Tab-separated table of C-alpha atoms and ligand atoms in Angstrom:
chain	number	residue	atom	x	y	z
A	1	UNK	CA	15.979	-2.462	52.658
A	2	UNK	CA	18.695	0.099	53.516
A	3	UNK	CA	19.772	-0.043	49.913
A	4	UNK	CA	16.216	0.602	48.736
A	5	UNK	CA	15.785	3.516	51.131
A	6	UNK	CA	18.824	5.179	49.591
A	7	UNK	CA	17.557	4.639	46.050
A	8	UNK	CA	15.548	7.776	45.335
A	9	UNK	CA	15.082	6.754	41.695
A	10	UNK	CA	12.477	4.174	42.744
A	11	UNK	CA	10.818	6.214	45.493
A	12	UNK	CA	7.028	5.800	45.282
A	13	UNK	CA	7.278	2.938	42.786
A	14	UNK	CA	5.781	-0.309	44.129
A	15	UNK	CA	8.225	-3.213	44.057
A	16	UNK	CA	7.559	-6.797	43.055
A	17	UNK	CA	9.385	-9.990	43.762
A	18	UNK	CA	11.576	-10.670	40.715
A	19	UNK	CA	9.870	-13.063	38.327
A	20	UNK	CA	10.922	-16.631	38.777
A	21	UNK	CA	12.033	-18.014	35.398
A	22	UNK	CA	10.022	-21.128	36.244
A	23	UNK	CA	6.827	-19.092	36.195
A	24	UNK	CA	6.683	-18.772	32.409
A	25	UNK	CA	3.229	-19.253	30.924
A	26	UNK	CA	3.769	-22.762	29.578
A	27	UNK	CA	0.216	-23.278	28.312
A	28	UNK	CA	-0.122	-19.948	26.512
A	29	UNK	CA	-2.572	-20.266	23.625
A	30	UNK	CA	-0.959	-19.360	20.302
A	31	UNK	CA	-3.466	-18.617	17.540
A	32	UNK	CA	-2.618	-18.535	13.843
A	33	UNK	CA	-5.004	-15.926	12.441
A	34	UNK	CA	-4.623	-17.337	8.930
A	35	UNK	CA	-5.812	-20.808	9.942
A	36	UNK	CA	-9.430	-22.025	9.602
A	37	UNK	CA	-9.351	-23.098	13.247
A	38	UNK	CA	-8.705	-19.529	14.470
A	39	UNK	CA	-12.292	-18.621	15.541
A	40	UNK	CA	-12.645	-21.620	17.811
A	41	UNK	CA	-9.102	-21.284	19.200
A	42	UNK	CA	-9.709	-17.577	19.937
A	43	UNK	CA	-13.025	-18.215	21.703
A	44	UNK	CA	-11.451	-21.005	23.787
A	45	UNK	CA	-8.506	-18.815	24.797
A	46	UNK	CA	-10.802	-15.914	25.714
A	47	UNK	CA	-12.910	-18.197	27.913
A	48	UNK	CA	-9.946	-19.818	29.656
A	49	UNK	CA	-7.493	-16.933	29.985
A	50	UNK	CA	-8.846	-13.745	28.344
A	51	UNK	CA	-5.497	-13.685	26.626
A	52	UNK	CA	-3.655	-15.220	23.676
A	53	UNK	CA	-0.706	-14.773	21.385
A	54	UNK	CA	-1.532	-14.092	17.746
A	55	UNK	CA	0.761	-15.081	14.871
A	56	UNK	CA	0.364	-14.672	11.103
A	57	UNK	CA	-1.630	-11.549	11.897
A	58	UNK	CA	-0.631	-9.663	8.761
A	59	UNK	CA	0.983	-6.568	10.305
A	60	UNK	CA	4.309	-6.327	8.426
A	61	UNK	CA	7.389	-6.591	10.647
A	62	UNK	CA	8.847	-3.412	9.161
A	63	UNK	CA	5.665	-1.479	10.076
A	64	UNK	CA	6.166	-2.590	13.692
A	65	UNK	CA	9.909	-1.933	13.630
A	66	UNK	CA	9.593	1.491	12.024
A	67	UNK	CA	7.274	2.569	14.810
A	68	UNK	CA	9.483	1.006	17.469
A	69	UNK	CA	12.557	2.901	16.244
A	70	UNK	CA	10.633	6.201	16.076
A	71	UNK	CA	9.438	5.581	19.637
A	72	UNK	CA	13.007	4.868	20.798
A	73	UNK	CA	14.125	8.095	19.110
A	74	UNK	CA	11.343	10.031	20.873
A	75	UNK	CA	12.131	8.620	24.323
A	76	UNK	CA	15.860	9.235	23.916
A	77	UNK	CA	15.304	13.005	23.811
A	78	UNK	CA	16.085	15.082	26.889
A	79	UNK	CA	13.492	15.145	29.684
A	80	UNK	CA	12.805	18.831	28.977
A	81	UNK	CA	12.142	18.062	25.307
A	82	UNK	CA	9.784	15.171	26.159
A	83	UNK	CA	7.940	17.242	28.753
A	84	UNK	CA	7.010	19.643	25.956
A	85	UNK	CA	4.750	16.819	24.654
A	86	UNK	CA	3.011	16.551	28.058
A	87	UNK	CA	0.951	16.341	30.112
A	88	UNK	CA	-0.447	12.861	29.484
A	89	UNK	CA	-4.042	13.862	30.223
A	90	UNK	CA	-6.110	13.968	28.234
A	91	UNK	CA	-3.421	12.962	25.688
A	92	UNK	CA	0.340	13.331	25.456
A	93	UNK	CA	3.579	12.391	27.201
A	94	UNK	CA	3.630	11.138	30.778
A	95	UNK	CA	6.274	9.815	33.131
A	96	UNK	CA	5.778	7.533	36.151
A	97	UNK	CA	2.283	8.820	37.012
A	98	UNK	CA	-0.520	6.594	35.729
A	99	UNK	CA	-4.107	7.817	35.704
A	100	UNK	CA	-5.336	10.618	37.930
A	101	UNK	CA	-5.423	8.997	41.359
A	102	UNK	CA	-1.844	8.484	42.477
A	103	UNK	CA	-0.739	5.278	40.722
A	104	UNK	CA	2.950	5.192	39.834
A	105	UNK	CA	5.027	2.925	37.607
A	106	UNK	CA	8.568	2.667	36.322
A	107	UNK	CA	7.761	3.881	32.813
A	108	UNK	CA	7.275	6.816	30.512
A	109	UNK	CA	4.680	6.821	27.781
A	110	UNK	CA	2.635	8.547	25.133
A	111	UNK	CA	-1.134	8.293	25.445
A	112	UNK	CA	-2.733	9.071	22.068
A	113	UNK	CA	-6.258	9.416	20.662
A	114	UNK	CA	-7.220	7.462	17.559
A	115	UNK	CA	-9.997	8.569	15.298
A	116	UNK	CA	-11.226	6.056	12.721
A	117	UNK	CA	-7.968	4.358	11.563
A	118	UNK	CA	-5.317	6.961	12.406
A	119	UNK	CA	-4.165	9.405	15.056
A	120	UNK	CA	-6.837	11.946	15.843
A	121	UNK	CA	-6.131	15.363	14.298
A	122	UNK	CA	-7.111	16.738	17.701
A	123	UNK	CA	-4.133	14.907	19.235
A	124	UNK	CA	-1.216	17.281	18.571
A	125	UNK	CA	1.568	15.001	19.809
A	126	UNK	CA	3.853	13.676	18.667
A	127	UNK	CA	4.718	16.630	16.466
A	128	UNK	CA	7.440	14.864	14.424
A	129	UNK	CA	5.876	14.023	11.011
A	130	UNK	CA	7.999	10.879	10.581
A	131	UNK	CA	6.832	9.537	13.995
A	132	UNK	CA	3.217	10.439	13.154
A	133	UNK	CA	3.449	8.670	9.782
A	134	UNK	CA	4.872	5.538	11.471
A	135	UNK	CA	2.066	5.655	14.062
A	136	UNK	CA	-0.595	6.058	11.385
A	137	UNK	CA	0.731	3.173	9.317
A	138	UNK	CA	0.845	0.889	12.362
A	139	UNK	CA	-2.535	1.968	13.755
A	140	UNK	CA	-4.292	1.344	10.406
A	141	UNK	CA	-2.749	-2.150	10.234
A	142	UNK	CA	-3.348	-3.181	13.855
A	143	UNK	CA	-6.920	-1.927	13.806
A	144	UNK	CA	-7.630	-4.197	10.808
A	145	UNK	CA	-6.299	-7.086	12.887
A	146	UNK	CA	-8.529	-6.063	15.813
A	147	UNK	CA	-11.542	-6.173	13.480
A	148	UNK	CA	-10.586	-9.631	12.141
A	149	UNK	CA	-10.041	-10.891	15.690
A	150	UNK	CA	-13.441	-9.588	16.838
A	151	UNK	CA	-15.139	-11.172	13.832
A	152	UNK	CA	-13.402	-14.437	14.696
A	153	UNK	CA	-14.617	-14.057	18.297
A	154	UNK	CA	-18.219	-13.704	17.070
A	155	UNK	CA	-17.796	-16.743	14.821
A	156	UNK	CA	-16.222	-18.731	17.649
A	157	UNK	CA	-19.146	-17.799	19.900
A	158	UNK	CA	-21.560	-18.866	17.153
A	159	UNK	CA	-23.267	-15.489	16.889
A	160	UNK	CA	-24.491	-13.542	13.885
A	161	UNK	CA	-23.997	-11.045	12.417
A	162	UNK	CA	-20.250	-11.598	12.402
A	163	UNK	CA	-19.666	-7.901	12.994
A	164	UNK	CA	-21.762	-7.867	16.202
A	165	UNK	CA	-18.611	-7.027	18.194
A	166	UNK	CA	-16.275	-5.468	15.621
A	167	UNK	CA	-18.881	-2.894	14.540
A	168	UNK	CA	-18.436	-1.249	17.952
A	169	UNK	CA	-14.848	-0.275	17.162
A	170	UNK	CA	-15.477	0.569	13.506
A	171	UNK	CA	-18.538	2.732	14.307
A	172	UNK	CA	-18.350	6.486	13.826
A	173	UNK	CA	-17.087	8.009	17.077
A	174	UNK	CA	-15.575	4.795	18.453
A	175	UNK	CA	-13.315	5.539	21.426
A	176	UNK	CA	-9.966	4.087	20.456
A	177	UNK	CA	-6.743	4.827	22.302
A	178	UNK	CA	-3.126	4.113	21.452
A	179	UNK	CA	-0.308	3.945	23.907
A	180	UNK	CA	3.463	3.737	23.464
A	181	UNK	CA	5.149	2.596	26.672
A	182	UNK	CA	8.840	2.755	27.468
A	183	UNK	CA	10.087	0.892	30.538
A	184	UNK	CA	13.708	1.981	31.065
A	185	UNK	CA	15.988	-0.554	32.753
A	186	UNK	CA	15.836	-0.139	36.507
A	187	UNK	CA	19.557	-0.546	37.310
A	188	UNK	CA	19.068	0.493	40.955
A	189	UNK	CA	17.395	-2.835	41.795
A	190	UNK	CA	19.775	-5.116	39.922
A	191	UNK	CA	20.606	-8.209	41.947
A	192	UNK	CA	18.336	-7.268	44.866
A	193	UNK	CA	15.753	-9.983	44.221
A	194	UNK	CA	12.993	-7.524	43.493
A	195	UNK	CA	11.912	-5.489	40.490
A	196	UNK	CA	10.216	-2.171	39.961
A	197	UNK	CA	6.579	-2.345	38.915
A	198	UNK	CA	6.463	-0.976	35.385
A	199	UNK	CA	2.665	-0.906	35.135
A	200	UNK	CA	0.720	-2.225	38.113
A	201	UNK	CA	-1.891	-4.953	37.916
A	202	UNK	CA	-5.133	-3.966	36.210
A	203	UNK	CA	-7.691	-4.996	33.653
A	204	UNK	CA	-8.313	-2.939	30.528
A	205	UNK	CA	-11.702	-1.201	30.427
A	206	UNK	CA	-12.183	-1.465	26.618
A	207	UNK	CA	-13.266	-4.417	24.472
A	208	UNK	CA	-9.886	-5.632	23.230
A	209	UNK	CA	-6.245	-4.590	23.499
A	210	UNK	CA	-3.563	-5.632	21.013
A	211	UNK	CA	0.007	-5.372	22.251
A	212	UNK	CA	3.343	-5.630	20.479
A	213	UNK	CA	6.604	-5.382	22.356
A	214	UNK	CA	10.301	-5.439	21.581
A	215	UNK	CA	12.378	-8.430	22.670
A	216	UNK	CA	12.290	-7.527	26.388
A	217	UNK	CA	9.882	-9.521	28.510
A	218	UNK	CA	8.051	-8.073	31.497
A	219	UNK	CA	4.375	-8.691	30.764
A	220	UNK	CA	2.674	-11.000	33.263
A	221	UNK	CA	-0.900	-12.203	33.369
A	222	UNK	CA	-2.949	-13.611	36.232
A	223	UNK	CA	-4.424	-17.032	35.588
A	224	UNK	CA	-7.916	-17.776	36.885
A	225	UNK	CA	-6.461	-19.476	39.977
A	226	UNK	CA	-4.705	-16.170	40.806
A	227	UNK	CA	-1.187	-17.336	39.851
A	228	UNK	CA	0.948	-14.793	37.988
A	229	UNK	CA	2.847	-16.051	34.950
A	230	UNK	CA	5.348	-14.284	32.696
A	231	UNK	CA	4.636	-14.009	29.006
A	232	UNK	CA	7.771	-14.673	26.921
A	233	UNK	CA	8.334	-11.758	24.568
A	234	UNK	CA	8.032	-12.232	20.824
A	235	UNK	CA	8.635	-9.216	18.630
A	236	UNK	CA	6.864	-10.805	15.617
A	237	UNK	CA	3.629	-11.570	17.467
A	238	UNK	CA	0.711	-9.577	18.824
A	239	UNK	CA	-0.756	-10.340	22.246
A	240	UNK	CA	-4.503	-9.941	22.626
A	241	UNK	CA	-6.277	-9.111	25.916
A	242	UNK	CA	-9.986	-9.310	26.610
A	243	UNK	CA	-11.129	-6.063	28.272
A	244	UNK	CA	-13.922	-5.425	30.807
A	245	UNK	CA	-16.449	-4.327	28.155
A	246	UNK	CA	-16.036	-7.546	26.198
A	247	UNK	CA	-16.480	-9.556	29.392
A	248	UNK	CA	-19.838	-7.823	29.865
A	249	UNK	CA	-20.887	-8.159	26.199
A	250	UNK	CA	-20.301	-11.917	26.490
A	251	UNK	CA	-22.045	-12.045	29.882
A	252	UNK	CA	-18.862	-13.205	31.568
A	253	UNK	CA	-18.005	-15.945	29.069
A	254	UNK	CA	-14.847	-14.157	27.973
A	255	UNK	CA	-12.645	-13.104	30.892
A	256	UNK	CA	-11.129	-9.661	31.236
A	257	UNK	CA	-7.561	-10.588	32.092
A	258	UNK	CA	-5.629	-9.058	34.961
A	259	UNK	CA	-2.113	-8.158	33.811
A	260	UNK	CA	0.911	-6.095	34.827
A	261	UNK	CA	4.404	-5.247	33.643
A	262	UNK	CA	7.596	-5.760	35.615
A	263	UNK	CA	10.529	-3.515	34.685
A	264	UNK	CA	13.742	-5.252	33.668
A	265	UNK	CA	16.922	-4.316	35.529
A	266	UNK	CA	19.088	-4.430	32.392
A	267	UNK	CA	17.052	-3.874	29.237
A	268	UNK	CA	14.514	-1.353	27.969
A	269	UNK	CA	11.073	-2.565	27.075
A	270	UNK	CA	9.017	-0.752	24.446
A	271	UNK	CA	5.419	-1.722	23.867
A	272	UNK	CA	2.810	-0.503	21.404
A	273	UNK	CA	-0.803	-1.026	22.444
A	274	UNK	CA	-4.036	-0.447	20.583
A	275	UNK	CA	-7.178	-0.283	22.766
A	276	UNK	CA	-10.459	-0.790	20.893
A	277	UNK	CA	-13.352	0.916	22.642
A	278	UNK	CA	-16.906	1.683	21.465
A	279	UNK	CA	-18.566	5.080	20.929
A	280	UNK	CA	-19.332	6.900	24.198
A	281	UNK	CA	-23.086	6.353	23.905
A	282	UNK	CA	-22.767	2.585	23.258
A	283	UNK	CA	-24.784	0.497	25.704
A	284	UNK	CA	-22.598	-2.185	27.248
A	285	UNK	CA	-24.793	-5.197	28.006
A	286	UNK	CA	-24.662	-8.890	27.106
A	287	UNK	CA	-25.423	-9.502	23.436
A	288	UNK	CA	-29.005	-10.790	23.072
A	289	UNK	CA	-27.625	-13.589	20.863
A	290	UNK	CA	-25.825	-14.926	23.959
A	291	UNK	CA	-28.742	-14.603	26.341
A	292	UNK	CA	-31.472	-16.953	25.155
A	293	UNK	CA	-28.996	-19.853	25.228
A	294	UNK	CA	-28.722	-21.210	28.754
A	295	UNK	CA	-29.418	-24.881	29.303
A	296	UNK	CA	-31.983	-23.811	31.894
A	297	UNK	CA	-33.747	-21.551	29.398
A	298	UNK	CA	-33.468	-17.765	29.220
A	299	UNK	CA	-30.233	-16.565	30.786
A	300	UNK	CA	-30.163	-13.268	32.702
A	301	UNK	CA	-27.549	-10.569	32.359
A	302	UNK	CA	-25.073	-10.663	35.245
A	303	UNK	CA	-24.528	-6.896	34.945
A	304	UNK	CA	-26.421	-3.666	35.418
A	305	UNK	CA	-26.913	-1.731	32.199
A	306	UNK	CA	-24.420	1.025	31.521
A	307	UNK	CA	-22.951	3.013	28.675
A	308	UNK	CA	-19.281	3.154	27.736
A	309	UNK	CA	-19.261	6.797	28.780
A	310	UNK	CA	-20.480	5.853	32.302
A	311	UNK	CA	-17.927	3.062	32.568
A	312	UNK	CA	-15.079	5.249	31.387
A	313	UNK	CA	-15.987	7.991	33.853
A	314	UNK	CA	-16.013	5.445	36.695
A	315	UNK	CA	-12.684	4.001	35.477
A	316	UNK	CA	-10.951	7.359	35.655
A	317	UNK	CA	-12.155	7.786	39.257
A	318	UNK	CA	-10.663	4.400	40.236
A	319	UNK	CA	-7.193	3.249	41.208
A	320	UNK	CA	-5.381	1.092	38.693
A	321	UNK	CA	-5.746	-2.188	40.596
A	322	UNK	CA	-9.431	-1.770	41.506
A	323	UNK	CA	-12.009	-4.277	40.329
A	324	UNK	CA	-13.932	-1.800	38.193
A	325	UNK	CA	-16.656	-4.198	37.099
A	326	UNK	CA	-17.665	-5.026	40.685
A	327	UNK	CA	-19.931	-1.974	41.025
A	328	UNK	CA	-21.761	-2.936	37.822
A	329	UNK	CA	-22.525	-6.504	38.847
A	330	UNK	CA	-26.210	-7.162	39.578
B	401	GA4	C1	-5.704	0.762	31.481
B	401	GA4	C2	-5.703	0.535	29.959
B	401	GA4	C3	-5.152	1.732	29.171
B	401	GA4	O1	-3.730	1.796	29.308
B	401	GA4	C4	-5.758	3.060	29.686
B	401	GA4	C5	-5.340	3.199	31.140
B	401	GA4	C6	-5.738	4.484	31.868
B	401	GA4	C7	-4.585	5.482	31.882
B	401	GA4	O2	-3.428	5.099	31.901
B	401	GA4	O3	-4.901	6.663	31.900
B	401	GA4	C8	-6.208	4.076	33.286
B	401	GA4	C9	-6.272	2.514	33.245
B	401	GA4	C10	-6.239	2.166	31.779
B	401	GA4	C11	-7.506	1.947	33.951
B	401	GA4	C12	-8.055	2.778	35.156
B	401	GA4	C13	-7.699	4.266	35.105
B	401	GA4	C14	-7.549	4.679	33.648
B	401	GA4	C15	-5.350	4.533	34.454
B	401	GA4	C16	-6.299	4.417	35.598
B	401	GA4	C17	-5.928	4.412	36.871
B	401	GA4	C18	-5.367	4.220	28.771
B	401	GA4	C19	-7.239	2.930	29.875
B	401	GA4	O4	-8.094	3.207	29.060
B	401	GA4	O5	-7.507	2.428	31.105
């Protein structure tokens, strides 16, 4: 405790018990996107965990690595140089502060707006053309994967048309966000049996999130019994999260997964995350194809009707760890 009190570097950062190596997610679903069984495997994983690892996804390794090395180059600049790309809100560089209501984490990041399949022209950072080109190449590729995954979700749920979900992120004006996170090693806590919270527990508000990270682990997900498990890192794979909006669209069948990131005391973690959200005016309500299906006849929506714009506004008023869907439950 005395040691922590004299460690100003981690002041205001919540601490977590260091992950126990025995708490690795042994039963993590691994889905091969190129296999015919993918739709069913994806739907099963989304129902059980709201989370799965995706392999054979088609994003070339060098597209991921090019972006990773540009991100490392960006974050290795001086603090003053990086601050010129801030503040993070609405878009840009941020450090330690997450959201607008006092959440803190042991990370720095770029929060970026995506329009159609590339960085939005209205998003002026990063300014480096080589970094922008790497971002655009990666975003175009990962968004295609998001569309294929959402089509597979529809197929796995047995609903038509197959683009019932994916059309929300491909629609004109869809609200897509991209985030590059850097979790520097937190040397101050090395050997103390606790770790700095990189990104505190939360669910993602959007429909789906696709994450790629370098070889440093740190991501943890909460299982439905509340137990936290660590997700082993895999730099070739993508990790897919179900977000709050997709939970509502499936009337609770798919689970929006609670997750967090623990900072490593020795190694940097860099993650690249695509968040697929719908246009602001999109109504978020269970798909009619999933409502007439209950064994007891017509099934009712478990949620009040709302638009993505209303949900997003409420999300930005909340703290990171809040249960944001609670106020929209019927
Ligand atoms: C979580 C998912 C995305 O990273 C994000 C985050 C956003 C932010 O960092 O600004 C939020 C968070 C996220 C949920 C609740 C609000 C908004 C921080 C926060 C406290 C970009 C998003 O869309 O929602």
